[in-house]
Each structure stands twice: as structure tokens, then as C-alpha cells.
Coordinates of C-alpha atoms and ligand atoms in Angstrom, one line a residue:
Chain Q
M1 CA 109.0 -19.7 202.0
S2 CA 112.7 -19.7 201.0
L3 CA 114.3 -16.7 199.3
E4 CA 117.2 -18.9 198.6
L5 CA 115.1 -21.2 196.5
V6 CA 113.7 -18.2 194.6
F7 CA 117.2 -17.3 193.7
Q8 CA 118.0 -20.8 192.7
Y9 CA 115.0 -20.8 190.4
L10 CA 116.1 -17.4 189.0
V11 CA 119.5 -18.8 187.9
S12 CA 118.3 -22.2 186.9
P13 CA 118.6 -23.1 183.2
T14 CA 114.9 -23.9 182.9
F15 CA 113.9 -20.4 184.1
I16 CA 116.5 -18.6 182.1
H17 CA 115.4 -20.5 179.1
G18 CA 111.8 -19.7 179.9
A19 CA 112.5 -16.0 180.2
I20 CA 114.5 -16.0 176.9
M21 CA 111.5 -17.7 175.2
T22 CA 109.2 -15.1 176.7
L23 CA 111.5 -12.3 175.4
L24 CA 111.8 -14.0 171.9
I25 CA 108.1 -14.5 171.6
T26 CA 107.4 -10.9 172.6
V27 CA 110.0 -9.3 170.4
S28 CA 109.2 -11.5 167.3
S29 CA 105.5 -10.9 167.6
L30 CA 106.1 -7.2 168.0
V31 CA 108.3 -6.9 165.0
F32 CA 105.9 -8.9 162.8
G33 CA 103.0 -7.2 164.3
L34 CA 104.4 -3.8 163.4
L35 CA 105.1 -5.0 159.9
A36 CA 101.6 -6.3 159.6
G37 CA 100.2 -3.1 161.1
F38 CA 102.3 -1.0 158.7
L39 CA 101.1 -2.9 155.7
L40 CA 97.5 -2.7 156.9
A41 CA 97.7 1.0 157.5
L42 CA 99.1 1.6 154.0
L43 CA 96.5 -0.8 152.4
N44 CA 93.8 1.1 154.2
Q45 CA 94.8 4.2 152.3
V46 CA 94.5 2.5 148.9
K47 CA 91.6 4.1 147.0
F48 CA 90.5 0.7 145.4
P49 CA 87.5 -0.3 147.5
P50 CA 88.1 -4.1 147.7
V51 CA 91.5 -3.6 149.2
K52 CA 90.1 -1.3 151.8
W53 CA 87.4 -3.7 152.6
L54 CA 89.9 -6.4 153.1
T55 CA 91.7 -4.5 155.8
V56 CA 88.5 -3.7 157.4
F57 CA 87.6 -7.3 157.4
Y58 CA 91.0 -8.2 158.9
L59 CA 90.6 -5.7 161.7
W60 CA 87.1 -7.0 162.5
L61 CA 88.3 -10.6 162.5
F62 CA 91.3 -10.2 164.7
R63 CA 89.8 -7.6 167.1
G64 CA 86.6 -9.4 167.4
T65 CA 87.9 -12.7 168.7
P66 CA 90.0 -13.5 171.8
V67 CA 93.8 -13.8 171.3
L68 CA 93.6 -17.1 173.2
F69 CA 91.1 -18.4 170.6
Q70 CA 93.4 -17.3 167.8
I71 CA 96.4 -19.1 169.3
I72 CA 94.5 -22.3 169.7
F73 CA 92.9 -22.0 166.3
I74 CA 96.2 -21.5 164.4
Y75 CA 98.0 -24.3 166.4
N76 CA 95.2 -26.9 165.9
V77 CA 93.5 -26.0 162.7
L78 CA 96.4 -25.2 160.4
P79 CA 97.7 -28.8 160.5
T80 CA 94.4 -30.1 159.0
F81 CA 95.3 -28.0 155.9
G82 CA 98.7 -29.6 155.8
I83 CA 100.5 -26.6 157.4
R84 CA 102.7 -28.0 160.2
L85 CA 104.3 -25.5 162.4
S86 CA 106.1 -25.7 165.7
A87 CA 104.2 -24.5 168.8
F88 CA 106.6 -21.6 169.0
A89 CA 105.9 -20.5 165.4
S90 CA 102.1 -20.9 165.7
G91 CA 102.2 -18.8 168.9
V92 CA 104.3 -16.1 167.3
I93 CA 102.0 -16.1 164.1
A94 CA 98.9 -15.8 166.2
L95 CA 100.3 -13.0 168.4
S96 CA 101.7 -11.2 165.3
L97 CA 98.5 -11.2 163.4
N98 CA 96.5 -10.1 166.4
E99 CA 99.0 -7.4 167.2
G100 CA 99.0 -6.2 163.6
A101 CA 95.3 -5.2 164.0
Y102 CA 96.1 -3.0 166.9
M103 CA 99.3 -1.6 165.4
A104 CA 97.4 -0.7 162.2
E105 CA 95.2 1.6 164.2
I106 CA 98.2 3.2 166.0
I107 CA 100.1 3.7 162.8
R108 CA 97.1 4.9 160.9
S109 CA 96.3 7.6 163.4
G110 CA 100.0 8.5 163.6
L111 CA 100.2 9.0 159.9
Q112 CA 97.0 10.9 159.9
A113 CA 98.2 13.3 162.6
I114 CA 100.8 14.7 160.1
K115 CA 99.0 17.5 158.3
S116 CA 98.7 17.1 154.5
G117 CA 100.6 20.4 154.1
Q118 CA 103.8 18.6 155.2
R119 CA 103.4 16.0 152.5
T120 CA 102.6 18.7 149.9
A121 CA 105.7 20.6 150.8
G122 CA 107.8 17.5 150.3
M123 CA 106.2 16.7 147.0
A124 CA 106.6 20.3 145.9
L125 CA 110.4 19.9 146.4
G126 CA 110.4 17.0 143.9
M127 CA 110.4 14.2 146.4
T128 CA 108.6 11.0 145.4
R129 CA 105.8 9.6 147.6
T130 CA 108.1 7.1 149.1
M131 CA 110.7 9.7 150.0
V132 CA 108.0 11.9 151.6
L133 CA 106.8 9.0 153.6
R134 CA 110.2 8.0 154.7
H135 CA 111.9 11.4 155.4
V136 CA 109.0 13.7 156.2
V137 CA 106.0 11.8 157.5
M138 CA 107.5 8.8 159.3
P139 CA 110.0 10.6 161.5
Q140 CA 107.2 12.9 162.7
A141 CA 104.7 10.1 163.0
A142 CA 107.1 7.9 164.9
R143 CA 107.1 10.4 167.8
I144 CA 103.4 10.2 168.0
M145 CA 103.2 6.4 167.7
L146 CA 105.9 5.5 170.1
P147 CA 104.0 5.9 173.4
P148 CA 101.1 3.6 172.3
I149 CA 103.6 1.2 170.8
G150 CA 105.4 1.1 174.1
N151 CA 102.1 0.3 175.8
Q152 CA 101.5 -2.5 173.3
T153 CA 105.0 -3.9 173.9
I154 CA 104.4 -4.2 177.6
G155 CA 101.0 -5.6 176.9
M156 CA 102.6 -8.2 174.5
L157 CA 105.0 -9.2 177.2
K158 CA 102.1 -10.3 179.3
T159 CA 99.9 -11.6 176.5
S160 CA 102.9 -13.9 175.5
A161 CA 102.0 -16.0 178.6
L162 CA 98.9 -17.2 176.8
V163 CA 101.0 -19.4 174.4
S164 CA 101.6 -21.6 177.4
V165 CA 98.3 -23.3 176.4
I166 CA 99.9 -24.8 173.4
A167 CA 102.9 -25.9 175.5
V168 CA 105.5 -23.4 174.5
E169 CA 108.1 -23.5 177.2
E170 CA 107.8 -19.8 178.2
L171 CA 108.2 -18.3 181.6
L172 CA 104.7 -19.0 183.0
L173 CA 104.6 -22.5 181.9
V174 CA 108.0 -23.2 183.3
A175 CA 107.0 -21.6 186.6
N176 CA 103.7 -23.5 186.7
Q177 CA 105.3 -26.9 185.9
T178 CA 108.1 -26.4 188.5
A179 CA 105.5 -25.4 191.1
S180 CA 103.3 -28.4 190.4
A181 CA 106.3 -30.7 190.6
T182 CA 107.6 -29.3 193.9
F183 CA 104.6 -27.6 195.4
R184 CA 106.8 -24.5 195.9
Y185 CA 104.2 -22.2 194.3
F186 CA 105.5 -19.0 196.0
E187 CA 109.2 -19.5 195.0
A188 CA 108.5 -20.6 191.5
L189 CA 105.9 -17.9 190.7
S190 CA 108.1 -15.2 192.4
A191 CA 110.9 -16.1 190.2
A192 CA 108.7 -15.8 187.1
G193 CA 107.3 -12.5 188.5
I194 CA 110.8 -11.1 188.9
Y195 CA 111.6 -11.9 185.3
Y196 CA 108.5 -10.3 184.0
L197 CA 109.1 -7.1 186.0
A198 CA 112.8 -7.0 184.8
L199 CA 111.7 -7.4 181.2
T200 CA 109.0 -4.7 181.6
T201 CA 111.6 -2.3 183.1
I202 CA 114.0 -2.9 180.2
F203 CA 111.2 -2.2 177.7
M204 CA 110.2 0.9 179.5
A205 CA 113.8 2.1 179.5
G206 CA 114.1 1.3 175.9
Q207 CA 110.9 3.3 175.1
Y208 CA 112.2 6.3 177.1
W209 CA 115.5 6.2 175.3
M210 CA 113.8 6.0 171.9
E211 CA 111.5 8.9 172.7
R212 CA 114.5 11.0 173.5
A213 CA 116.4 9.9 170.4
L214 CA 113.4 10.9 168.2
E215 CA 113.0 14.3 169.8
P216 CA 114.3 17.1 167.6
K217 CA 117.4 18.7 168.9
R218 CA 116.5 22.0 170.4
S219 CA 118.9 24.8 169.8
R220 CA 118.2 26.4 173.1
V221 CA 119.0 24.6 176.3
E222 CA 115.6 23.9 178.0
K223 CA 115.1 24.0 181.7
R224 CA 115.1 20.3 182.7
S225 CA 113.0 18.9 185.4
L226 CA 114.7 17.6 188.4
L227 CA 113.6 14.1 187.7
S228 CA 114.9 14.2 184.1
A229 CA 118.1 15.7 185.3
L230 CA 118.6 12.9 187.8
L231 CA 117.7 10.3 185.2
Q232 CA 120.0 11.4 182.5
P233 CA 123.4 12.9 182.4
A234 CA 123.9 16.4 181.0
E235 CA 124.3 16.2 177.2
D236 CA 127.2 17.9 175.6
K237 CA 126.2 20.6 173.1
H238 CA 128.4 21.3 170.2
Chain D
M1 CA 105.4 34.9 118.2
T2 CA 108.9 33.5 117.5
N3 CA 110.0 32.7 121.1
P4 CA 107.6 30.4 123.0
A5 CA 106.9 31.7 126.5
F6 CA 108.8 30.2 129.4
L7 CA 105.5 29.1 130.9
E8 CA 102.4 28.9 128.8
V9 CA 99.0 28.0 130.3
T10 CA 96.3 27.5 127.7
G11 CA 92.6 26.8 128.3
V12 CA 93.1 25.0 131.6
N13 CA 90.0 23.7 133.3
K14 CA 89.9 22.0 136.7
S15 CA 86.9 20.5 138.4
F16 CA 86.6 18.8 141.8
G17 CA 83.6 16.6 141.2
P18 CA 80.8 18.7 140.0
L19 CA 82.5 22.0 141.1
Q20 CA 84.4 23.7 138.3
V21 CA 87.2 25.7 140.0
L22 CA 89.2 26.8 136.9
K23 CA 87.5 27.9 133.7
E24 CA 89.6 28.2 130.5
C25 CA 92.5 29.8 132.2
S26 CA 95.2 31.1 129.8
F27 CA 98.3 33.2 130.4
S28 CA 102.0 33.1 129.8
V29 CA 105.0 34.1 131.7
N30 CA 108.4 35.0 130.1
K31 CA 111.7 34.1 131.5
G32 CA 112.6 36.5 134.3
E33 CA 109.2 37.9 134.7
T34 CA 107.3 38.2 138.0
V35 CA 103.6 37.8 137.7
V36 CA 101.3 38.7 140.6
L37 CA 97.9 36.8 140.8
I38 CA 95.1 38.5 142.7
G39 CA 91.5 37.8 143.2
P40 CA 88.8 37.2 145.9
S41 CA 88.8 34.1 148.2
G42 CA 87.7 31.0 146.4
S43 CA 88.5 32.4 142.9
G44 CA 90.9 29.5 142.2
K45 CA 94.3 31.2 142.7
S46 CA 95.8 28.4 144.7
T47 CA 94.3 25.7 142.4
L48 CA 95.9 27.4 139.4
L49 CA 99.3 27.5 141.1
R50 CA 99.0 23.9 142.1
C51 CA 98.2 23.0 138.5
I52 CA 101.4 24.5 137.3
N53 CA 103.5 22.1 139.3
L54 CA 101.0 19.3 138.9
L55 CA 100.1 19.0 142.5
E56 CA 96.7 19.2 141.0
P57 CA 96.6 17.8 137.5
P58 CA 94.4 20.0 135.3
S59 CA 91.2 18.4 134.1
D60 CA 92.0 19.6 130.6
G61 CA 94.0 22.2 128.8
S62 CA 97.7 22.6 128.2
I63 CA 100.6 23.7 130.2
R64 CA 103.9 24.1 128.5
F65 CA 107.0 24.7 130.7
Q66 CA 110.2 25.6 128.9
G67 CA 108.5 24.6 125.6
K68 CA 107.5 21.2 126.9
E69 CA 104.0 20.0 127.5
I70 CA 103.8 18.8 131.1
T71 CA 100.3 17.7 131.6
E72 CA 100.7 14.5 129.6
D73 CA 103.6 13.2 131.7
L74 CA 102.1 12.9 135.2
R75 CA 104.4 10.0 136.0
N76 CA 107.4 12.3 136.0
A77 CA 105.6 15.0 137.9
D78 CA 108.3 14.7 140.7
K79 CA 111.0 15.6 138.1
L80 CA 109.0 18.7 137.1
R81 CA 108.4 19.7 140.7
A82 CA 112.2 19.5 141.4
Q83 CA 112.6 22.4 139.0
I84 CA 109.8 24.5 140.4
G85 CA 110.0 26.0 143.9
M86 CA 106.8 26.5 145.9
V87 CA 106.2 28.6 149.0
F88 CA 103.1 28.2 151.1
Q89 CA 101.0 30.5 153.3
N90 CA 101.7 28.4 156.3
F91 CA 105.4 27.9 155.6
E92 CA 105.2 24.1 156.0
L93 CA 108.7 23.6 157.3
F94 CA 109.4 20.1 158.2
Q95 CA 108.7 20.2 162.0
H96 CA 111.3 17.6 163.0
L97 CA 114.2 19.3 161.2
N98 CA 116.0 22.5 162.0
A99 CA 116.5 25.3 159.5
V100 CA 119.6 23.8 157.7
E101 CA 118.2 20.3 157.7
N102 CA 115.0 21.6 156.2
I103 CA 117.1 23.1 153.4
M104 CA 119.4 20.1 153.0
L105 CA 116.8 17.4 152.7
A106 CA 115.6 17.7 149.1
P107 CA 119.1 18.4 147.6
M108 CA 120.4 15.3 149.3
K109 CA 117.5 12.9 148.5
V110 CA 116.4 14.3 145.1
L111 CA 119.7 15.7 143.7
G112 CA 122.1 13.4 145.4
Y113 CA 124.1 16.0 147.1
S114 CA 126.5 14.8 149.8
R115 CA 125.7 15.9 153.4
H116 CA 128.7 18.2 153.3
D117 CA 127.7 19.9 150.0
A118 CA 124.1 20.2 151.0
H119 CA 125.2 21.8 154.3
D120 CA 127.4 24.4 152.5
L121 CA 124.5 25.2 150.2
A122 CA 122.1 25.6 153.0
V123 CA 124.4 27.9 154.9
E124 CA 124.9 30.0 151.8
L125 CA 121.1 30.2 151.2
L126 CA 120.4 31.2 154.8
K127 CA 122.8 34.2 154.2
K128 CA 120.8 35.0 151.1
V129 CA 117.6 35.2 153.0
H130 CA 119.3 37.2 155.8
I131 CA 119.2 34.7 158.7
P132 CA 122.6 33.1 158.8
D133 CA 122.5 32.9 162.6
R134 CA 119.4 30.7 162.8
A135 CA 120.8 27.5 161.2
D136 CA 120.2 25.1 164.1
H137 CA 116.8 26.4 165.1
L138 CA 113.8 24.3 164.9
P139 CA 110.8 25.8 163.1
D140 CA 108.9 26.4 166.4
E141 CA 111.9 28.3 167.6
L142 CA 111.7 30.8 164.7
S143 CA 109.4 33.7 164.1
G144 CA 106.9 33.5 161.2
G145 CA 108.9 35.7 159.1
Q146 CA 112.1 33.7 159.7
Q147 CA 110.2 30.5 159.0
Q148 CA 108.9 31.8 155.7
R149 CA 112.5 32.9 154.7
V150 CA 113.8 29.4 155.6
A151 CA 111.0 28.0 153.4
I152 CA 112.1 30.3 150.5
A153 CA 115.7 29.1 151.1
R154 CA 114.5 25.5 151.0
A155 CA 112.8 26.0 147.7
L156 CA 115.9 27.8 146.3
A157 CA 118.1 24.9 147.3
M158 CA 116.7 22.9 144.4
K159 CA 117.9 25.7 142.0
P160 CA 114.4 26.2 140.6
K161 CA 113.8 27.8 137.3
L162 CA 110.4 29.0 138.4
M163 CA 109.1 30.0 141.9
L164 CA 105.4 29.8 142.9
Y165 CA 104.3 31.7 146.0
D166 CA 100.9 31.1 147.5
E167 CA 100.0 34.1 149.8
P168 CA 103.4 33.9 151.4
T169 CA 102.8 36.8 153.8
S170 CA 99.1 36.2 154.7
A171 CA 99.9 34.4 157.9
L172 CA 102.5 37.0 159.1
D173 CA 102.4 40.0 161.4
P174 CA 102.8 43.3 159.7
E175 CA 106.4 43.8 160.8
M176 CA 107.4 40.5 159.4
I177 CA 105.7 40.9 156.0
R178 CA 108.4 43.4 155.1
E179 CA 111.4 41.0 155.6
V180 CA 109.7 38.3 153.4
L181 CA 108.7 40.6 150.7
D182 CA 112.3 42.1 150.6
V183 CA 113.7 38.7 150.0
M184 CA 111.1 38.0 147.2
T185 CA 111.8 41.4 145.6
E186 CA 115.6 40.7 145.6
L187 CA 114.9 37.4 143.9
S188 CA 112.8 39.0 141.3
A189 CA 115.4 41.7 140.7
D190 CA 118.0 38.9 140.3
G191 CA 115.8 37.6 137.4
M192 CA 114.0 34.7 139.1
T193 CA 110.8 33.9 137.1
S194 CA 107.9 33.9 139.6
V195 CA 104.2 33.6 139.9
C196 CA 103.0 35.0 143.2
V197 CA 99.5 35.0 144.7
T198 CA 99.5 38.0 147.1
H199 CA 97.4 41.0 148.0
E200 CA 100.5 43.1 148.9
M201 CA 100.0 45.7 146.3
G202 CA 103.2 47.5 147.3
F203 CA 105.2 44.4 146.4
A204 CA 103.2 44.1 143.1
R205 CA 104.0 47.7 142.3
R206 CA 107.7 47.2 143.0
A207 CA 108.4 43.7 141.7
A208 CA 105.6 42.6 139.3
D209 CA 105.8 42.8 135.5
R210 CA 102.3 41.8 135.1
I211 CA 99.1 41.5 137.2
I212 CA 96.5 38.8 136.7
F213 CA 93.0 39.2 138.3
M214 CA 90.9 36.1 138.7
E215 CA 87.3 35.8 139.7
Q216 CA 85.2 32.6 140.0
G217 CA 87.8 30.5 138.2
S218 CA 88.3 32.8 135.2
I219 CA 91.1 35.2 134.4
I220 CA 89.3 38.5 134.0
E221 CA 92.3 40.8 133.6
N222 CA 95.9 40.3 132.6
A223 CA 97.7 43.6 132.4
S224 CA 101.2 44.9 132.5
S225 CA 102.0 46.5 135.8
D226 CA 102.3 50.0 134.3
V227 CA 98.8 49.7 132.7
F228 CA 97.4 48.1 135.9
F229 CA 98.7 50.7 138.2
G230 CA 98.1 53.5 135.7
G231 CA 94.5 53.1 136.6
E232 CA 93.4 51.4 133.3
V233 CA 91.7 48.5 134.9
S234 CA 88.2 47.0 134.5
P235 CA 85.6 48.3 136.9
R236 CA 85.4 44.8 138.7
A237 CA 89.2 44.7 139.3
Q238 CA 89.1 48.3 140.5
Q239 CA 86.3 47.4 142.9
F240 CA 88.4 44.5 144.2
L241 CA 91.5 46.7 144.5
N242 CA 89.5 49.3 146.5
Q243 CA 88.4 46.6 148.8
I244 CA 91.8 45.2 149.6
L245 CA 93.4 48.7 149.8
H246 CA 90.5 50.5 151.6
Ligands
LIG301 N1 91.0 19.5 146.8 C1 89.8 20.1 146.7 N2 88.6 19.5 146.6 C2 87.4 20.1 146.5 N3 87.4 21.4 146.3 C3 88.5 22.2 146.3 C4 89.7 21.6 146.5 N4 90.7 22.5 146.5 C5 90.0 23.7 146.3 N5 88.7 23.4 146.2 C6 87.6 24.5 145.9 O1 88.0 25.2 144.8 C7 87.7 26.6 145.0 C8 88.9 27.5 144.7 O2 89.9 27.2 145.7 P1 91.3 27.9 145.8 O3 91.9 27.5 147.1 O4 92.0 27.6 144.5 O5 90.9 29.4 145.9 P2 91.8 30.7 146.2 O6 91.6 31.7 145.2 O7 93.2 30.2 146.5 O8 91.2 31.1 147.6 P3 91.9 31.8 148.9 O9 92.1 33.2 148.6 O10 90.8 31.6 150.0 O11 93.1 31.0 149.2 C9 87.1 26.8 146.3 O12 85.7 26.7 146.2 C10 87.5 25.5 147.0 O13 86.6 25.1 148.0
LIG302 MG1 94.5 30.1 148.2

């Protein structure tokens, strides 16, 4: 066991590259997953039955099969239809489509949590449906959706390791290859673990910061808990 | 009649599926008038109000606003609504915005006001509804009466030509009803045309030009305030009045 070797792995170009790949896969899958989820949630509200059924079918398909299956399927089956994609792109597409199914549910329940009276009030002021969605419903729904989306993000970071099966050079694959080549399992896997924990911490901090940013600004100063007072500097009130 | 009425509702029907909620409703409101709409629960008062600004398009019948038929142009319903203010029983202030921001939103997004102009307007309107010192309070930091007055200011910010109130004081404690009704009375006195669903007969006596009584989707009585409070009402309306005044 050598801590020095762990450190050398941490700063080695292959591990840094692996960590960047993991981050890239996670963030892109999340962004596309959110877009897919948003689209699905909106289509789900369309009153035309075939559209609604299509979204139900999508959710059934992507929640009813393993992600690993979806990754392998997209990577290996799409080329037979003439669609050639890199392993990275295949991985991101599979993870995004899968994530979309879960995000759709989160977004749908977030939108439904906003009482119809808020929409009516917006409409009564002459706002269009789009304006109401953007300025009345979304800002309120976002606060409700953020914690579950944060969970999904951290889940995605770990799920991203699955794309190692189609040989995307992400963190786990790099660690595993290094370990098999050198038999230094402890050091190689520790280095990967440290990167995973570091990335998770960054995401958690990001979620915390966004939750605070979305919180409406109270006019009265509220009593802050010790922990929150320690974690954040006192804000200046105008 | 030489001058067409400001708002003219003629033969409006409204059904939700098999349930007919409004039956051949006809009435008109002149510019500057305040009309109070009363009737038992479920008689269709809210639905009638929501038809006027097309939140519920009527099943058939005609609604003319400032001489123009509005029921045929549902695509531009948002432009109509921008000219008609509406106040709800549960205030419906936007929960994520403070009092000024609630007032500023529609002028900025719909009328294209700059943030600065919208803010000036909002501050002025908060003065008008007697709560200039609550500008940066969130809805849940305001009393019910204050919330409803912010909601009135929010509607006024669009410079509406007509105000619709749907039981604006029903969710309020007695001591707060007064402050909201005072604002509404002042607006009426300043010549704001309004249709108001309320069972506050004191307000009706003070501010209303006409009283409309509805039951089971039909307008049963439409009388000037003097006639109505002079005691010349139908037995059914009298019975309802006795009930709410007991
Ligand atoms: N969107 C809707 N879908 C189906 N039925 C509805 C809808 N809106 C109202 N109704 C029905 O129409 C009838 C009239 O409702 P409305 O809300 O207009 O009555 P109201 O006179 O305002 O009653 P209240 O005094 O209780 O507010 C009721 O029977 C109600 O259940
Ligand atoms: Mg009602």
C-alpha cells in the first residue's frame, strides 16, 4: 500500500482525463436528460390522446429495462441501421434517454404542485401561456424539483461508470485498466474513489447554492441555524 | 338605445359536459358603473365572471366589451384579459415574488415596461391601496387583507378598463374585510367600472349601482341599487338576503 502512488495516480494525465470524461458524461447526460424530461412532461399534458400515449410508452420502455441494457443496445444496434456514433456519444444518448424518463416524472410532479390558481392569476393579467409557464410556474416549480434533481445528479455520476462496458475511457475504466496492468488495485481504485467523492461534493455544494439562489428573499431576517451560519457568510441586506 | 353599453352580455350559456352552469344570462354594465352579483353557492357567479374575461369561453351567446364582440376571437384572449383586472377569493399572489415584484411582473412582460418604470408604478399603487411600507414583503409575510390589497394593486397595474372581483373578502377575517372593501369603494367612487361577486351588503349599498341576483345559472333579478334596497325585490331574492343577513 503506497499513498504516494495514490497521489501519483491522482495527478496522472490518464486519471485526470478519466475524471474529466466522467464529469462530461454526467453533465451532458443530465442536461439532455432534463431537456428530454421537460419535453416529455409538456407532451404528457397535451390533450390529444396519441401524444399522451407516446409519452407513456416512452416512460414504460426506459424505466422497464436496465440502463446497462440501453447502453449496450444503442452502442451495438444503432450501427446496423447505419447510424455510427462514437462510444462516448452512444453512452451519453443512452444515459440521457434513460434520465429523461425519470426527470419527466420529477418535472411533472413539480409543475403539478403549483396550484391552478397561480396560472389563472397570471392568465387574468394578460400573460400568455408561455409567459405564465416561464415567469409564474417554473420559478416556483424549480424550488420543488431541485432536491430530487440533485439526487438524480449524484446518481448519474455513479451510473456514468456503466459506460465503461462500451470502452469509454471514464474514471472506472481507467482505474480498472491501471490496476490490472500493475496489480496495484488499492492505489488505483482509491484514486478513482477520491475523484468520485470530490465530484459528488462539488455537485452537492452546487445544489445547495442553487436552492439558496431560488429561495425568495425574505424581508425579515430569519433566525439562522448554527450550521447554516457557519456554512455561509452573513448576507448584506439593502 | 343610442349608446351601446360598455359591457353587454347577451344570452350566454355555459356547460361543463352535461352540466349546464349558465342559462341565457343577459345583463349590461355602463362605463363607471359598479354591479354587485349575488346568489347561492353553485349558482354560477364565478363562471359568469370567468366568461367575461374568457378564462372560460361561453358555450354560446354574445359578450360585447367596448362595442366589440369578444367571444369570436379566443386567440387574442390574452389581449382582452390585459384590459380586464381580476381579483380572486384566495388572492393568488405569486408566491415566489414580493409585493412590488407581484405588481411589476405583468406590466413588464405584457406591456413592456422597463424595470424602473414598473417599480415606480408598483410603489405608487401600493400607496393607493394603503400599504406603502410592505413593498418588499413576500405574500406569506402579509396578512390576508394586505395580500388582497396587493392583488388589487397588481390588477390595477395593467390600467384595466374593467375590474372583476370574485368574493374578494370571503377568505378574510372580519377586521380585514373593511380595509379591502374601503379600497374597492374608493376605486368605484373614482369611476372604475366593476363587476363584483360579494355578499357584503354594506358594500353593495355604498358602492353598487345595480344588484344582480343569480340562481341555478339564471339571472333572476337585475335591479338598481335604490330599488333593490328599497325593498322591491322578488320573494326569492328577499329570502336569500334574509339568509345572508340573518
Ligand atoms: N371547470 C369546471 N368543470 C366542471 N364543473 C364546474 C367547473 N367550474 C364550475 N363548475 C360547476 O358549475 C357550477 C357553478 O359554479 P360556480 O363556481 O360558477 O358557482 P358560484 O356561484 O361561484 O359558487 P360559489 O358561491 O360556491 O363560489 C357548480 O355546480 C360547479 O360545480
Ligand atoms: Mg364562486
